[in-house]
mmCIF file of C-alpha atoms in Angstrom:
data_model
loop_
_atom_site.group_PDB
_atom_site.id
_atom_site.type_symbol
_atom_site.label_atom_id
_atom_site.label_comp_id
_atom_site.label_asym_id
_atom_site.label_seq_id
_atom_site.Cartn_x
_atom_site.Cartn_y
_atom_site.Cartn_z
ATOM 1 C CA MET A 1 -32.480 19.030 -5.641
ATOM 2 C CA ASP A 2 -29.003 18.801 -4.064
ATOM 3 C CA THR A 3 -26.721 18.831 -7.120
ATOM 4 C CA THR A 4 -23.590 19.022 -4.939
ATOM 5 C CA ASN A 5 -24.200 15.608 -3.371
ATOM 6 C CA SER A 6 -25.236 14.062 -6.680
ATOM 7 C CA LYS A 7 -22.040 15.287 -8.343
ATOM 8 C CA LYS A 8 -19.981 13.946 -5.426
ATOM 9 C CA ASP A 9 -21.711 10.545 -5.646
ATOM 10 C CA GLU A 10 -21.098 10.440 -9.393
ATOM 11 C CA SER A 11 -17.429 11.324 -8.865
ATOM 12 C CA ASP A 12 -17.065 8.569 -6.251
ATOM 13 C CA ILE A 13 -18.570 6.025 -8.638
ATOM 14 C CA ILE A 14 -16.207 7.049 -11.440
ATOM 15 C CA HIS A 15 -13.210 6.844 -9.066
ATOM 16 C CA GLN A 16 -14.255 3.407 -7.810
ATOM 17 C CA GLU A 17 -14.735 2.098 -11.343
ATOM 18 C CA SER A 18 -11.340 3.424 -12.443
ATOM 19 C CA THR A 19 -9.481 1.924 -9.478
ATOM 20 C CA LYS A 20 -11.330 -1.356 -9.922
ATOM 21 C CA GLN A 21 -9.720 -1.712 -13.361
ATOM 22 C CA LEU A 22 -6.185 -1.280 -12.035
ATOM 23 C CA PRO A 23 -4.022 -4.397 -11.599
ATOM 24 C CA PRO A 24 -3.410 -5.262 -7.930
ATOM 25 C CA HIS A 25 0.282 -4.348 -8.101
ATOM 26 C CA HIS A 26 -0.569 -0.847 -9.315
ATOM 27 C CA PHE A 27 -0.294 1.357 -6.227
ATOM 28 C CA THR A 28 2.023 4.023 -4.827
ATOM 29 C CA LEU A 29 4.720 3.280 -2.283
ATOM 30 C CA SER A 30 5.514 6.570 -0.555
ATOM 31 C CA LEU A 31 8.928 6.217 1.052
ATOM 32 C CA LEU A 32 9.504 8.925 3.621
ATOM 33 C CA ASP A 33 11.938 9.564 6.415
ATOM 34 C CA ILE A 34 13.364 12.434 8.456
ATOM 35 C CA MET A 35 16.946 11.271 7.841
ATOM 36 C CA GLN A 36 18.339 13.119 4.843
ATOM 37 C CA SER A 37 21.026 10.458 4.429
ATOM 38 C CA LEU A 38 18.394 7.743 3.963
ATOM 39 C CA VAL A 39 16.377 9.858 1.544
ATOM 40 C CA GLN A 40 19.499 10.437 -0.549
ATOM 41 C CA ALA A 41 20.379 6.736 -0.423
ATOM 42 C CA TRP A 42 16.863 5.836 -1.612
ATOM 43 C CA GLU A 43 17.165 8.292 -4.492
ATOM 44 C CA LYS A 44 20.546 6.866 -5.475
ATOM 45 C CA GLU A 45 19.330 3.261 -5.472
ATOM 46 C CA LEU A 46 16.007 4.021 -7.150
ATOM 47 C CA ALA A 47 17.852 5.651 -10.045
ATOM 48 C CA THR A 48 19.385 2.255 -10.858
ATOM 49 C CA ILE A 49 16.081 0.518 -11.670
ATOM 50 C CA ASP A 50 13.307 0.993 -14.221
ATOM 51 C CA LEU A 51 9.804 1.804 -13.017
ATOM 52 C CA PRO A 52 7.360 0.707 -15.745
ATOM 53 C CA GLN A 53 4.057 2.452 -16.296
ATOM 54 C CA ASN A 54 0.844 0.861 -15.017
ATOM 55 C CA SER A 55 2.687 -0.753 -12.151
ATOM 56 C CA LEU A 56 4.066 0.128 -8.755
ATOM 57 C CA LYS A 57 4.888 3.810 -8.380
ATOM 58 C CA VAL A 58 7.554 4.912 -5.886
ATOM 59 C CA GLU A 59 7.771 8.371 -4.355
ATOM 60 C CA ILE A 60 10.455 9.636 -1.956
ATOM 61 C CA HIS A 61 9.850 12.364 0.615
ATOM 62 C CA HIS A 62 12.047 13.964 3.272
ATOM 63 C CA THR A 63 9.350 14.479 5.897
ATOM 64 C CA THR A 64 7.317 12.860 8.670
ATOM 65 C CA PHE A 65 4.192 10.845 7.989
ATOM 66 C CA GLN A 66 2.174 13.423 9.951
ATOM 67 C CA LYS A 67 3.247 16.299 7.699
ATOM 68 C CA TYR A 68 2.784 14.161 4.605
ATOM 69 C CA LEU A 69 -0.802 13.340 5.583
ATOM 70 C CA GLU A 70 -1.593 17.018 6.040
ATOM 71 C CA LYS A 71 -1.267 17.383 2.276
ATOM 72 C CA LYS A 72 -2.007 13.990 0.781
ATOM 73 C CA PRO A 73 -4.192 11.000 1.710
ATOM 74 C CA ALA A 74 -3.048 7.415 2.049
ATOM 75 C CA GLU A 75 -4.986 4.254 2.774
ATOM 76 C CA CYS A 76 -2.167 2.422 4.537
ATOM 77 C CA LEU A 77 0.580 3.282 7.029
ATOM 78 C CA VAL A 78 3.413 0.819 7.650
ATOM 79 C CA SER A 79 4.434 0.020 11.217
ATOM 80 C CA PRO A 80 8.041 -1.314 11.386
ATOM 81 C CA ALA A 81 7.013 -3.096 14.514
ATOM 82 C CA ASN A 82 8.034 -5.764 16.992
ATOM 83 C CA SER A 83 6.438 -9.205 16.996
ATOM 84 C CA PHE A 84 3.998 -8.473 19.813
ATOM 85 C CA GLY A 85 2.251 -5.356 18.545
ATOM 86 C CA LEU A 86 3.701 -3.204 21.326
ATOM 87 C CA MET A 87 3.610 0.090 19.473
ATOM 88 C CA ASP A 88 4.901 2.326 22.250
ATOM 89 C CA GLY A 89 8.427 3.208 21.117
ATOM 90 C CA GLY A 90 10.271 4.736 18.173
ATOM 91 C CA LEU A 91 8.156 5.461 15.094
ATOM 92 C CA ASP A 92 5.420 3.171 16.394
ATOM 93 C CA TYR A 93 4.811 5.522 19.322
ATOM 94 C CA PHE A 94 4.044 8.391 16.948
ATOM 95 C CA ILE A 95 1.791 6.145 14.870
ATOM 96 C CA SER A 96 -0.119 5.220 18.027
ATOM 97 C CA GLU A 97 -0.422 8.885 19.001
ATOM 98 C CA TYR A 98 -1.832 9.645 15.568
ATOM 99 C CA TYR A 99 -4.672 7.203 16.237
ATOM 100 C CA GLY A 100 -5.497 8.473 19.705
ATOM 101 C CA GLY A 101 -2.640 7.056 21.780
ATOM 102 C CA VAL A 102 -1.058 3.734 22.692
ATOM 103 C CA ASN A 103 -4.082 2.708 24.755
ATOM 104 C CA SER A 104 -6.272 3.075 21.680
ATOM 105 C CA LEU A 105 -4.167 1.505 18.926
ATOM 106 C CA ILE A 106 -2.204 -1.237 20.675
ATOM 107 C CA PRO A 107 -5.271 -3.310 21.710
ATOM 108 C CA VAL A 108 -6.592 -3.251 18.131
ATOM 109 C CA VAL A 109 -3.266 -4.320 16.624
ATOM 110 C CA GLN A 110 -2.623 -6.937 19.305
ATOM 111 C CA SER A 111 -6.085 -8.400 18.759
ATOM 112 C CA ALA A 112 -5.217 -8.940 15.093
ATOM 113 C CA VAL A 113 -1.817 -10.417 16.009
ATOM 114 C CA GLN A 114 -3.537 -12.770 18.467
ATOM 115 C CA GLU A 115 -6.039 -13.859 15.824
ATOM 116 C CA ASP A 116 -3.528 -14.489 13.035
ATOM 117 C CA TRP A 117 -0.300 -15.270 14.900
ATOM 118 C CA CYS A 118 -1.314 -16.448 18.394
ATOM 119 C CA GLY A 119 0.170 -13.242 19.775
ATOM 120 C CA GLU A 120 3.672 -13.424 18.252
ATOM 121 C CA GLN A 121 3.995 -12.397 14.618
ATOM 122 C CA ASN A 122 7.003 -13.688 12.719
ATOM 123 C CA VAL A 123 9.713 -11.174 11.899
ATOM 124 C CA GLY A 124 9.686 -10.197 8.229
ATOM 125 C CA THR A 125 5.967 -10.791 7.691
ATOM 126 C CA CYS A 126 3.127 -8.340 7.100
ATOM 127 C CA LEU A 127 -0.280 -8.262 8.757
ATOM 128 C CA LEU A 128 -2.822 -5.787 7.407
ATOM 129 C CA VAL A 129 -4.928 -4.420 10.270
ATOM 130 C CA ASP A 130 -8.162 -2.567 9.537
ATOM 131 C CA VAL A 131 -8.268 0.356 11.985
ATOM 132 C CA ASP A 132 -11.152 2.174 10.311
ATOM 133 C CA GLU A 133 -13.155 2.330 13.541
ATOM 134 C CA LEU A 134 -10.293 4.173 15.247
ATOM 135 C CA ALA A 135 -9.673 6.345 12.202
ATOM 136 C CA GLN A 136 -13.270 7.533 12.241
ATOM 137 C CA LYS A 137 -12.866 8.724 15.827
ATOM 138 C CA VAL A 138 -9.848 10.904 15.066
ATOM 139 C CA LYS A 139 -11.323 14.356 14.526
ATOM 140 C CA ASP A 140 -8.267 16.620 14.527
ATOM 141 C CA ARG A 141 -6.488 14.991 11.570
ATOM 142 C CA LYS A 142 -7.081 15.700 7.900
ATOM 143 C CA ASN A 143 -6.163 12.256 6.590
ATOM 144 C CA VAL A 144 -6.136 9.087 8.693
ATOM 145 C CA PRO A 145 -5.157 5.835 6.912
ATOM 146 C CA ARG A 146 -7.658 3.025 7.293
ATOM 147 C CA TYR A 147 -5.041 0.272 7.411
ATOM 148 C CA ILE A 148 -1.934 -0.357 9.492
ATOM 149 C CA ALA A 149 0.532 -2.716 7.817
ATOM 150 C CA HIS A 150 2.124 -4.341 10.857
ATOM 151 C CA CYS A 151 5.545 -5.614 9.791
ATOM 152 C CA PRO A 152 7.948 -6.685 12.572
ATOM 153 C CA THR A 153 11.601 -5.958 11.903
ATOM 154 C CA MET A 154 12.560 -7.584 15.217
ATOM 155 C CA ARG A 155 10.969 -9.817 17.833
ATOM 156 C CA THR A 156 11.708 -7.286 20.567
ATOM 157 C CA PRO A 157 13.693 -4.024 20.275
ATOM 158 C CA LYS A 158 17.368 -4.637 19.513
ATOM 159 C CA LYS A 159 20.182 -3.530 17.246
ATOM 160 C CA LEU A 160 20.072 -4.880 13.707
ATOM 161 C CA TYR A 161 23.165 -5.668 11.661
ATOM 162 C CA GLY A 162 23.788 -5.003 7.993
ATOM 163 C CA ASP A 163 24.623 -8.616 7.146
ATOM 164 C CA ASP A 164 20.965 -9.572 7.707
ATOM 165 C CA ASP A 165 18.396 -9.488 4.889
ATOM 166 C CA ILE A 166 15.573 -8.415 7.230
ATOM 167 C CA VAL A 167 14.983 -5.121 5.387
ATOM 168 C CA TYR A 168 14.552 -6.955 2.082
ATOM 169 C CA ARG A 169 12.147 -9.443 3.665
ATOM 170 C CA CYS A 170 10.039 -6.729 5.292
ATOM 171 C CA THR A 171 9.801 -4.709 2.090
ATOM 172 C CA TRP A 172 8.853 -7.796 0.099
ATOM 173 C CA ALA A 173 6.235 -8.700 2.698
ATOM 174 C CA ILE A 174 4.651 -5.245 2.490
ATOM 175 C CA LEU A 175 4.491 -5.214 -1.304
ATOM 176 C CA THR A 176 3.038 -8.698 -1.642
ATOM 177 C CA CYS A 177 0.558 -8.144 1.194
ATOM 178 C CA ILE A 178 -0.840 -4.994 -0.428
ATOM 179 C CA ARG A 179 -0.990 -6.763 -3.779
ATOM 180 C CA LYS A 180 -2.962 -9.652 -2.307
ATOM 181 C CA HIS A 181 -5.335 -7.229 -0.590
ATOM 182 C CA ASN A 182 -6.000 -5.381 -3.849
ATOM 183 C CA ALA A 183 -6.470 -8.657 -5.726
ATOM 184 C CA THR A 184 -9.194 -9.878 -3.365
ATOM 185 C CA LEU A 185 -11.303 -6.750 -2.863
ATOM 186 C CA ARG A 186 -14.934 -7.089 -1.909
ATOM 187 C CA ARG A 187 -15.600 -3.420 -2.640
ATOM 188 C CA PRO A 188 -13.636 -0.995 -4.849
ATOM 189 C CA GLU A 189 -13.532 1.566 -2.027
ATOM 190 C CA ASP A 190 -11.481 -0.875 0.068
ATOM 191 C CA ARG A 191 -8.579 -0.665 -2.374
ATOM 192 C CA ILE A 192 -5.167 0.535 -1.180
ATOM 193 C CA ASN A 193 -3.740 3.090 -3.597
ATOM 194 C CA ASN A 194 -1.075 4.744 -1.460
ATOM 195 C CA VAL A 195 1.155 3.184 1.203
ATOM 196 C CA ILE A 196 3.351 5.247 3.533
ATOM 197 C CA CYS A 197 6.564 3.499 4.554
ATOM 198 C CA ALA A 198 9.617 4.725 6.475
ATOM 199 C CA GLY A 199 13.027 3.071 6.424
ATOM 200 C CA PHE A 200 12.965 -0.433 7.904
ATOM 201 C CA GLY A 201 15.265 -0.960 10.869
ATOM 202 C CA SER A 202 17.041 2.385 10.517
ATOM 203 C CA GLY A 203 15.619 3.871 13.726
ATOM 204 C CA VAL A 204 15.730 1.795 16.910
ATOM 205 C CA GLY A 205 17.476 -1.019 15.019
ATOM 206 C CA ALA A 206 20.271 1.278 13.758
ATOM 207 C CA PHE A 207 20.445 -0.687 10.494
ATOM 208 C CA PRO A 208 23.022 0.950 8.173
ATOM 209 C CA VAL A 209 21.337 3.564 5.994
ATOM 210 C CA GLU A 210 22.972 2.516 2.710
ATOM 211 C CA GLY A 211 22.092 -1.105 3.342
ATOM 212 C CA CYS A 212 18.510 -0.181 4.192
ATOM 213 C CA ALA A 213 18.081 1.709 0.923
ATOM 214 C CA LYS A 214 19.798 -0.998 -1.107
ATOM 215 C CA GLN A 215 17.645 -3.818 0.285
ATOM 216 C CA MET A 216 14.368 -1.880 0.059
ATOM 217 C CA VAL A 217 14.943 -0.916 -3.567
ATOM 218 C CA LEU A 218 16.109 -4.443 -4.417
ATOM 219 C CA ALA A 219 12.816 -5.824 -3.091
ATOM 220 C CA ILE A 220 10.964 -3.221 -5.162
ATOM 221 C CA LYS A 221 12.942 -4.286 -8.247
ATOM 222 C CA HIS A 222 12.160 -7.957 -7.720
ATOM 223 C CA PHE A 223 8.489 -7.140 -7.136
ATOM 224 C CA LEU A 224 8.323 -5.232 -10.423
ATOM 225 C CA GLU A 225 10.085 -8.067 -12.259
ATOM 226 C CA ALA A 226 7.996 -10.883 -10.773
ATOM 227 C CA PRO A 227 6.364 -12.699 -13.724
ATOM 228 C CA VAL A 228 2.892 -12.326 -12.222
ATOM 229 C CA ASN A 229 3.359 -8.541 -12.148
ATOM 230 C CA VAL A 230 4.692 -8.085 -15.669
ATOM 231 C CA ASP A 231 1.729 -6.926 -17.751
ATOM 232 C CA GLY A 232 1.162 -8.887 -20.913
ATOM 233 C CA LYS A 233 3.608 -11.640 -19.989
ATOM 234 C CA LYS A 234 2.340 -15.186 -19.697
ATOM 235 C CA SER A 235 3.910 -16.977 -16.757
ATOM 236 C CA ASP A 236 5.356 -20.429 -17.341
ATOM 237 C CA ASP A 237 7.529 -22.921 -15.467
ATOM 238 C CA LYS A 238 10.749 -21.240 -16.623
ATOM 239 C CA ASP A 239 9.784 -18.078 -14.756
ATOM 240 C CA HIS A 240 9.895 -19.927 -11.452
ATOM 241 C CA GLY A 241 12.727 -22.411 -12.006
ATOM 242 C CA TRP A 242 16.052 -22.687 -10.225
ATOM 243 C CA LEU A 243 17.717 -20.173 -12.520
ATOM 244 C CA TYR A 244 15.189 -17.568 -11.427
ATOM 245 C CA ALA A 245 15.477 -18.576 -7.764
ATOM 246 C CA ARG A 246 19.281 -18.465 -7.748
ATOM 247 C CA ARG A 247 19.299 -15.064 -9.441
ATOM 248 C CA ILE A 248 17.050 -13.676 -6.708
ATOM 249 C CA GLU A 249 19.077 -15.314 -3.932
ATOM 250 C CA ASP A 250 22.405 -14.114 -5.334
ATOM 251 C CA SER A 251 21.246 -10.508 -5.550
ATOM 252 C CA VAL A 252 19.882 -10.586 -1.995
ATOM 253 C CA GLN A 253 23.147 -12.051 -0.721
ATOM 254 C CA ARG A 254 25.108 -9.345 -2.536
ATOM 255 C CA SER A 255 23.014 -6.681 -0.834
ATOM 256 C CA ARG A 256 24.044 -8.176 2.516
ATOM 257 C CA LEU A 257 27.710 -8.519 1.626
ATOM 258 C CA TYR A 258 27.790 -4.929 0.379
ATOM 259 C CA VAL A 259 26.875 -3.704 3.841
ATOM 260 C CA HIS A 260 29.037 -6.217 5.672
ATOM 261 C CA GLN A 261 32.167 -5.274 3.714
ATOM 262 C CA ASN A 262 31.646 -1.556 4.174
#
């Protein structure tokens, strides 16, 4: 009798049952970047908010996604893309190379963009693309995420300015997209527990580093405080009234003005 396989199967079942019990907003957002200034800005902003237990967990790493995946698995990798799925420049180029090259990944992503967005995905939205078939073909990598979260920061490559709230919108789109995915699982093993995300717009878009960190962490804060994500709290009409809406809008506007004035 092969006790090794039976123990592995039993372990998988236990893991699947444990993750099945987790609320959909309970996952890890692994923020990583090669820019030390952005990493420090993330750390500064993250220190200003409370991260409750049994909810979203945020980690910050000064590294590349390739080096991170050598040590730790993740189910999802965020692509700070353009609207047309042309992942052949900036960070997207390295993501494509990780999955076998631009000729391998781009057709898969563009097929999903065609299906859901008629070929042009709106800026500030998130499309979860299952690339498991490609991931299975990659033999020289230790960990290959099954999902690409395609999130355009721009229609086509261009400079981004700090008085835009695009970074907030992209971060919010990622968080809510992963939550929806986890809330509608067909199988426990399809759950996303760890998402790798670099700084939105801070590469090709040259979005100001401090503004990037401020808007990303603000979106995280609002996600944690959303009534539907607060464990044990019953949502009612007051949670979604104009007072709530104006508070959100005012804080987003302040994050834009902060960058614009500096």
